[in-house]
Amino acid sequence: MHHPTSTVASKPELTLSPSEGDIEKTYVETTSADGIDAVSLPVLKDTVPEDYAALERRVVWKTDLSIMPLTTLLFWLASLDRGNLGLARLQGLPDDVLHGDPTGSLYAWCSSIFYISYLLTQLPANLMIKRFNPAIVLGVSVFFWGVASAAMAGSTNPAGILVCRLFIGMFEGGFAPAIPLYYSFFYTRAEHGKRNALFMGVSSVAGAFGGLIAYGITTIPNPPLQSWRILFLIEGLPTILVGIATVFLLPTRPRDSKIYTEEEKAVLIARLSKEVEVEESRAIAWKHVKEAVCDWRVWTMGLVYQSLNLSLGSIVSFLPTMQVPSSRIATLETSKAQAQLMTVPPYVAAFATQMTCAYLSDRFQLRGPIIMFALILAGFGYMMLLVDHSHFSVRYGGAFLACMGTYTGVPLMLSWAQANFGSETKRAAAIAIVFGFGQTFSVVASFIWPTTDAPFYKLGFTLCMTWQFWGALVSLFLMFYFKRENDRRDREEGKPVDGFRPQTGEFADKAPGYRYMI
């Protein structure tokens, strides 16, 4: 069945390279006018291009309204629950339950144990999203990390805080890397950057909002509980309710979601089919898991993400401490509230930079150059914090640059991994590995800001600065590699034609016709 005004795309002569082995190039008959697969999507066979374009816009808008508000709310809650430990530190948590913690080591363990359980759950959680109903998997994860976060308010000793943080990390590990994978079930590669940035950008807004909440709590006259306990309750209990709602409100997959008509489902599938094969089976392709684990490019992307996470982990837990010298916090009670309030502007600036760069990244379909720029920006921010010990305006400006670069690079790095590994299974495994490998440096970040290094924190600033510049070099290498590989495939296969569908379900990113995003 053909579009009445369309022609069938020609089939160019392509030659297999030795590295592709016995991969067969399978073509599917498609219309060249709009890329609609008239064979597998007969519901669209009589749709003219003008109607199809309007239908496509409607589908993207409906998808955005159904998915983006809820998933961004979830990550906002996750960021609040993750970052409230740094604010609670300024509200007396170490004195109340960490025995004063004179060296800062107990607090470092409370911060890092979150990341230990967080990174261990990345891969199995992403494979569960591939195998089972995403709404149920995500909703259950949100519910239980909300329970663990609220339970921190009842902690009376270090063990209680450590256990709660362990479970928060475990269940958030089943959420954060799963969302970029989930988006790839609905959106094309050129649409991931803005949506990942919006999704993860709320963490910078959460940082600002968390500072405002903490500041507001400190102004409560005669509070019934210590301020830090109220903070955990305010940020944990709503998460439990939203987790329950997620199970019922979040769409599953294009073919199964009740929010779409049959025509709209067909449009979603047609849009995605231009880039990758839309897989019918929910089964996990274990050979693609193995390929992801053994793929050096996955681990190299993880190196870049490590650099970003060393900075992100430092900002989340130690930004108030970075900005205001610890001697002031120790001697002036009002400076604690001031430190919390002053975390707001850098987070706001970070969100604005993040969204602008994500728009440009999608517009030009480039990831590596903007990620490299973000890392360099953050590196210069840490350099300012390292070299200036006396001028608060310089330190504050450095905090701005560090936040802007870090929060810009994180979602785009995941979008880069999201775009370059073909099949659902390899994509799931690759995102999880990049995410988990990067989180190892979030653990490191918990130990490079000891109170004994105050007030200048040379160790933390030096390491963060060095790794931002290192990450920029690695991202530059990856850009050149993907460009060279695309050129090689163009020479050996010819440029992909409109309507050609790479068989990524079988061959992942090795499928003929598949090209990498630079």
XYZ file of C-alpha atoms in Angstrom:
518
model
C 0.000 0.000 0.000
C 1.461 3.345 -1.029
C 0.802 6.990 -0.508
C -1.015 8.051 -3.664
C 1.460 10.818 -4.471
C 4.641 9.236 -3.123
C 7.506 7.388 -4.688
C 9.454 4.525 -3.228
C 12.920 5.364 -1.991
C 15.690 3.988 -4.169
C 17.948 1.229 -2.909
C 21.596 2.217 -3.308
C 24.348 -0.282 -3.730
C 26.132 -0.653 -0.398
C 29.207 -2.668 0.472
C 29.721 -4.419 3.766
C 32.862 -3.580 5.641
C 34.792 -6.474 7.227
C 33.936 -5.185 10.700
C 30.231 -5.663 10.016
C 30.617 -9.392 9.383
C 27.502 -10.955 7.956
C 25.097 -8.123 8.828
C 22.482 -7.930 6.095
C 21.125 -4.600 4.905
C 17.367 -4.849 5.105
C 15.268 -2.197 3.418
C 11.634 -1.504 4.175
C 9.465 0.065 1.528
C 8.587 3.597 2.640
C 7.240 6.783 1.189
C 9.882 9.379 0.448
C 7.482 12.290 0.892
C 7.125 12.081 4.620
C 8.859 8.905 5.736
C 5.624 7.131 6.723
C 5.989 3.373 6.566
C 2.953 2.444 4.489
C 3.549 -1.270 4.947
C 3.514 -1.557 8.719
C 1.366 1.516 9.406
C -1.641 1.186 7.065
C -3.715 3.531 9.222
C -1.721 6.396 7.677
C -1.894 5.238 4.072
C -4.364 7.946 3.018
C -2.818 10.755 5.053
C -1.561 13.637 2.945
C 1.690 15.359 4.009
C -0.069 18.509 5.260
C -2.381 16.516 7.529
C 0.500 14.346 8.678
C 2.537 17.403 9.715
C -0.371 18.759 11.762
C -0.946 15.342 13.292
C 2.732 15.074 14.191
C 2.696 18.452 15.957
C -0.403 17.406 17.899
C 1.171 14.127 18.952
C 4.377 15.778 20.189
C 2.339 18.347 22.127
C 0.141 15.660 23.683
C 3.214 13.627 24.605
C 4.858 16.642 26.210
C 1.766 17.421 28.279
C 1.403 13.795 29.382
C 5.037 13.080 30.211
C 7.097 16.189 30.883
C 5.230 17.828 33.806
C 5.078 14.592 35.799
C 8.639 13.422 35.118
C 10.088 16.863 35.861
C 8.099 16.964 39.099
C 9.538 13.572 40.016
C 13.109 14.673 39.401
C 12.480 17.903 41.276
C 11.384 15.851 44.283
C 14.377 13.552 43.847
C 16.726 16.523 43.807
C 15.135 18.000 46.921
C 15.421 14.679 48.762
C 18.996 14.207 47.596
C 20.230 17.725 48.349
C 18.526 18.333 51.684
C 21.419 16.730 53.565
C 23.686 19.679 52.711
C 21.096 22.121 54.025
C 20.385 19.995 57.112
C 24.087 20.141 57.891
C 23.759 23.887 58.413
C 20.660 23.409 60.588
C 22.345 21.354 63.282
C 22.129 17.741 62.078
C 25.794 16.942 62.922
C 25.366 18.190 66.500
C 22.076 16.335 67.025
C 22.771 12.880 65.566
C 26.420 12.739 64.390
C 28.021 13.378 67.795
C 29.270 16.775 66.668
C 31.337 15.235 63.812
C 34.438 17.402 64.406
C 36.334 16.076 61.343
C 33.369 15.891 58.971
C 33.987 12.192 58.258
C 30.582 10.995 59.479
C 28.816 13.537 57.310
C 30.967 12.457 54.356
C 29.812 8.863 54.855
C 26.182 9.941 55.106
C 26.585 11.782 51.824
C 28.538 9.086 49.986
C 26.507 6.037 51.008
C 23.662 7.427 48.910
C 25.864 7.220 45.815
C 27.139 3.734 46.623
C 23.666 2.179 46.516
C 22.627 4.596 43.770
C 25.216 3.417 41.263
C 24.766 -0.288 42.022
C 21.097 -0.200 40.976
C 21.552 1.641 37.650
C 21.840 -1.280 35.242
C 19.189 -3.625 36.683
C 16.738 -0.726 37.000
C 17.162 0.321 33.369
C 16.707 -3.241 32.168
C 13.490 -3.403 34.212
C 12.222 -0.332 32.334
C 12.884 -2.195 29.092
C 11.221 -5.406 30.310
C 8.248 -4.198 32.403
C 5.654 -1.408 32.527
C 7.678 1.827 32.991
C 4.890 3.549 34.959
C 4.874 0.846 37.624
C 8.658 0.582 37.897
C 9.069 4.362 38.215
C 6.100 4.853 40.559
C 7.309 2.178 42.982
C 10.808 3.701 43.012
C 9.437 7.168 43.791
C 7.167 5.870 46.567
C 9.927 4.081 48.459
C 12.540 6.832 48.240
C 9.895 9.198 49.623
C 9.368 6.836 52.560
C 13.116 6.684 53.223
C 13.502 10.460 52.978
C 10.679 11.186 55.420
C 12.053 8.537 57.793
C 15.282 10.542 58.159
C 13.317 12.976 60.314
C 13.080 10.288 63.007
C 16.791 9.419 63.048
C 18.512 9.661 66.411
C 21.996 8.351 65.592
C 24.416 8.023 62.650
C 23.169 4.519 61.812
C 19.645 5.802 61.210
C 20.833 8.488 58.798
C 23.105 6.021 56.983
C 20.346 3.434 56.496
C 17.862 6.000 55.217
C 20.402 7.458 52.798
C 21.235 3.946 51.591
C 17.593 3.278 50.685
C 17.123 6.708 49.096
C 20.070 5.943 46.820
C 18.777 2.472 46.025
C 15.348 3.633 44.878
C 16.509 6.820 43.169
C 18.930 4.603 41.262
C 15.847 2.979 39.735
C 14.607 6.347 38.548
C 17.107 8.946 37.299
C 18.850 6.989 34.489
C 15.567 5.324 33.540
C 13.903 8.584 32.499
C 16.264 9.331 29.554
C 15.656 5.763 28.371
C 11.910 6.236 28.831
C 11.977 9.452 26.778
C 13.617 7.565 23.911
C 10.445 5.457 23.607
C 8.540 8.627 22.574
C 10.964 11.220 21.180
C 13.462 11.433 18.311
C 17.151 11.968 18.994
C 16.981 15.667 18.082
C 14.292 16.166 20.733
C 16.115 14.613 23.686
C 18.401 17.484 24.622
C 15.737 20.053 25.564
C 13.643 17.488 27.373
C 16.542 15.987 29.300
C 17.635 19.503 30.204
C 14.143 20.414 31.387
C 13.865 17.135 33.294
C 17.264 17.424 34.961
C 17.228 21.207 35.016
C 14.687 21.160 37.786
C 17.503 19.897 40.009
C 19.004 23.377 39.806
C 15.569 24.852 40.521
C 15.230 22.343 43.361
C 18.545 23.546 44.721
C 17.233 27.100 44.739
C 13.851 26.058 46.156
C 15.492 23.838 48.768
C 17.515 26.813 49.970
C 14.336 28.881 50.258
C 12.553 26.104 52.187
C 15.476 25.734 54.555
C 15.642 29.473 55.051
C 11.896 29.625 55.738
C 12.119 26.842 58.306
C 14.804 28.716 60.234
C 12.377 31.624 60.674
C 9.641 29.501 62.334
C 9.210 30.719 65.943
C 9.341 27.945 68.533
C 9.294 25.014 66.058
C 7.948 21.690 67.420
C 10.989 19.825 66.039
C 14.541 20.659 65.099
C 14.652 22.547 61.800
C 16.409 19.773 59.913
C 13.735 17.222 60.921
C 10.994 19.519 59.610
C 12.977 19.870 56.366
C 13.031 16.100 55.805
C 9.298 15.765 56.495
C 8.315 18.646 54.215
C 10.356 17.241 51.335
C 9.683 13.517 51.897
C 5.950 13.161 52.481
C 4.757 14.728 49.179
C 7.069 12.352 47.314
C 5.141 9.355 48.660
C 1.847 10.694 47.294
C 3.314 11.571 43.896
C 4.809 8.084 43.617
C 1.362 6.533 43.965
C -0.054 8.911 41.355
C 2.752 8.049 38.912
C 1.610 4.430 38.595
C -1.753 5.599 37.240
C -0.859 8.771 35.331
C 2.377 8.082 33.446
C 1.991 6.687 29.878
C 3.606 3.310 29.253
C 4.729 2.999 25.603
C 3.341 4.417 22.346
C 1.605 1.183 21.326
C 0.073 0.594 24.764
C -0.826 4.077 26.002
C -4.531 4.837 26.157
C -4.007 8.565 25.684
C -3.340 8.132 21.939
C -5.669 7.337 19.059
C -4.607 4.682 16.551
C -3.505 7.408 14.130
C -1.442 9.100 16.837
C 0.212 5.830 17.788
C 1.108 5.290 14.150
C 2.639 8.756 13.922
C 4.763 8.172 17.007
C 6.025 4.908 15.564
C 6.661 6.458 12.143
C 8.684 9.313 13.662
C 10.908 6.985 15.653
C 11.284 4.526 12.771
C 13.207 7.123 10.774
C 16.134 6.691 13.188
C 15.838 3.327 14.931
C 13.734 0.223 14.779
C 10.668 0.412 17.034
C 10.915 -2.885 18.859
C 7.830 -5.013 19.426
C 9.399 -7.374 21.939
C 9.869 -6.438 25.599
C 12.489 -9.166 25.991
C 16.013 -8.107 26.929
C 18.608 -8.774 24.210
C 21.402 -10.014 26.430
C 23.937 -9.901 23.597
C 23.384 -6.134 23.484
C 23.916 -5.896 27.239
C 27.239 -7.670 26.726
C 28.092 -5.356 23.822
C 27.414 -2.297 25.993
C 29.534 -3.612 28.844
C 32.424 -4.322 26.448
C 32.086 -1.134 24.383
C 34.981 1.248 25.117
C 32.901 4.203 23.901
C 30.375 3.644 26.684
C 33.098 3.758 29.320
C 34.758 6.756 27.666
C 31.461 8.637 27.869
C 31.426 7.546 31.502
C 34.760 9.326 31.992
C 33.210 12.587 30.826
C 30.219 12.016 33.073
C 32.589 11.328 35.983
C 34.044 14.811 35.591
C 30.594 16.354 35.638
C 29.532 14.314 38.649
C 32.597 15.218 40.686
C 31.406 18.777 40.320
C 27.704 17.963 40.719
C 28.259 15.919 43.888
C 30.326 18.754 45.326
C 27.709 21.377 44.507
C 24.760 19.381 45.835
C 26.292 18.661 49.233
C 28.770 21.492 49.756
C 27.671 24.614 47.833
C 26.618 26.536 50.982
C 29.978 25.689 52.541
C 31.891 26.696 49.403
C 30.332 30.139 49.249
C 30.590 31.241 52.858
C 33.865 30.673 54.774
C 33.342 28.074 57.473
C 34.726 30.395 60.113
C 31.745 32.697 59.584
C 29.281 29.809 59.749
C 30.868 28.629 62.963
C 30.729 32.002 64.677
C 27.696 33.815 63.285
C 24.299 32.112 63.493
C 22.805 34.473 60.911
C 25.390 33.450 58.309
C 23.865 29.950 58.140
C 20.593 31.323 56.875
C 22.472 33.712 54.592
C 24.472 30.827 53.102
C 21.278 28.922 52.361
C 19.651 31.954 50.743
C 22.712 32.713 48.636
C 22.564 29.280 46.996
C 19.485 30.446 45.052
C 20.983 32.795 42.359
C 23.657 30.334 41.079
C 21.001 27.645 40.643
C 18.714 30.027 38.752
C 21.562 31.051 36.438
C 22.413 27.383 35.928
C 18.867 26.587 34.813
C 18.806 29.434 32.287
C 22.173 28.404 30.822
C 21.147 24.770 30.754
C 17.957 25.362 28.761
C 19.636 27.742 26.306
C 22.462 25.314 25.541
C 20.055 22.381 25.262
C 17.979 24.285 22.703
C 21.086 25.017 20.633
C 22.238 21.401 20.951
C 18.933 20.101 19.575
C 18.711 22.816 16.943
C 22.091 21.930 15.445
C 22.006 18.247 16.513
C 25.387 18.547 18.218
C 26.206 17.295 21.690
C 29.999 17.110 22.074
C 30.923 20.767 21.384
C 28.412 22.118 23.896
C 29.388 19.535 26.530
C 33.028 20.561 26.077
C 32.088 24.242 26.470
C 30.147 23.446 29.664
C 33.095 21.587 31.186
C 35.508 24.406 30.376
C 33.090 26.935 31.901
C 32.867 24.904 35.119
C 36.655 24.461 35.149
C 37.216 28.215 35.101
C 34.657 28.588 37.888
C 36.622 26.248 40.130
C 39.820 28.009 39.171
C 38.359 31.269 40.492
C 37.340 29.562 43.731
C 40.808 28.056 44.076
C 42.999 31.083 43.480
C 41.041 33.781 45.329
C 40.844 33.472 49.106
C 39.758 36.925 50.166
C 37.228 38.462 47.766
C 33.760 37.074 48.295
C 32.520 38.474 44.964
C 35.147 36.420 43.101
C 34.267 33.255 45.029
C 30.596 33.841 44.407
C 31.229 34.391 40.695
C 33.198 31.149 40.582
C 30.250 29.340 42.165
C 28.019 30.747 39.409
C 30.292 29.436 36.642
C 30.704 26.043 38.309
C 26.942 25.616 38.616
C 26.221 26.872 35.091
C 28.750 24.567 33.446
C 27.946 21.509 35.505
C 24.179 21.653 35.229
C 24.455 22.312 31.477
C 26.744 19.360 30.817
C 24.958 16.657 32.816
C 21.714 16.287 30.788
C 23.479 16.729 27.456
C 25.956 13.990 28.335
C 23.073 11.596 28.950
C 21.448 12.753 25.695
C 24.679 11.924 23.889
C 24.680 8.398 25.293
C 20.954 8.148 24.610
C 21.513 8.919 20.919
C 24.416 6.667 19.981
C 23.753 3.019 20.809
C 20.828 1.929 18.645
C 18.694 -0.777 20.228
C 16.545 -0.364 23.321
C 18.575 -2.904 25.278
C 22.002 -1.514 24.398
C 20.683 2.000 24.982
C 19.365 0.954 28.396
C 22.638 -0.678 29.371
C 24.791 2.140 27.998
C 22.866 4.894 29.780
C 23.017 2.916 33.024
C 26.767 2.312 32.718
C 27.507 5.943 31.874
C 25.257 7.081 34.709
C 26.612 4.569 37.238
C 30.259 4.990 36.269
C 29.851 8.745 36.575
C 28.326 8.417 40.035
C 31.559 6.895 41.345
C 32.940 10.411 41.395
C 29.915 11.648 43.281
C 31.177 9.324 46.021
C 34.627 10.870 45.708
C 33.054 14.326 45.989
C 31.801 13.460 49.465
C 35.374 13.115 50.774
C 37.229 16.025 49.192
C 35.676 18.755 51.350
C 36.790 17.886 54.908
C 36.272 20.531 57.554
C 39.999 20.324 58.280
C 40.597 21.855 54.819
C 38.551 24.972 55.658
C 38.316 27.797 54.865
C 40.017 27.536 51.439
C 39.247 23.912 50.471
C 42.223 23.665 48.132
C 41.861 19.919 47.663
C 38.245 20.058 46.539
C 38.663 23.035 44.219
C 41.866 21.649 42.660
C 40.347 18.249 41.902
C 37.116 19.695 40.532
C 38.991 22.129 38.299
C 41.362 19.458 36.983
C 38.645 16.965 36.167
C 36.504 19.534 34.332
C 39.352 20.256 31.939
C 40.100 16.539 31.633
C 36.461 15.842 30.753
C 36.590 18.547 28.080
C 39.562 16.809 26.431
C 37.825 13.417 26.500
C 34.664 14.878 24.972
C 36.789 16.429 22.210
C 38.256 12.984 21.483
C 34.780 11.432 21.283
C 33.618 14.137 18.876
C 36.455 13.375 16.496
C 35.863 9.627 16.800
C 32.131 9.794 15.987
C 32.767 12.179 13.091
C 35.414 9.874 11.655
C 33.187 6.815 12.051
C 30.268 8.534 10.313
C 32.545 9.531 7.440
C 33.808 5.950 7.138
C 30.273 4.586 6.948
C 29.303 7.200 4.373
C 32.230 6.126 2.193
C 31.495 2.416 2.501
C 27.683 2.461 2.503
C 26.756 5.724 0.853
C 24.715 8.310 2.683
C 21.446 6.957 4.194
C 18.381 7.673 2.062
C 15.004 8.921 3.243
C 12.781 6.106 4.407
C 15.619 3.678 5.184
C 15.095 2.048 8.568
C 18.267 0.763 10.276
C 17.690 -2.664 11.812
C 18.861 -1.542 15.248
C 16.734 -4.106 17.093
C 19.043 -6.796 15.758
C 22.338 -4.985 15.167
C 22.141 -1.978 17.559
C 24.517 0.813 16.494
C 26.283 -1.524 14.039
C 23.189 -1.549 11.814
C 23.853 -0.356 8.249
C 22.433 3.112 7.774
C 22.833 4.073 11.429
C 24.841 7.224 12.112
C 26.188 8.635 15.363
C 25.343 12.040 16.782
C 28.491 14.111 17.210
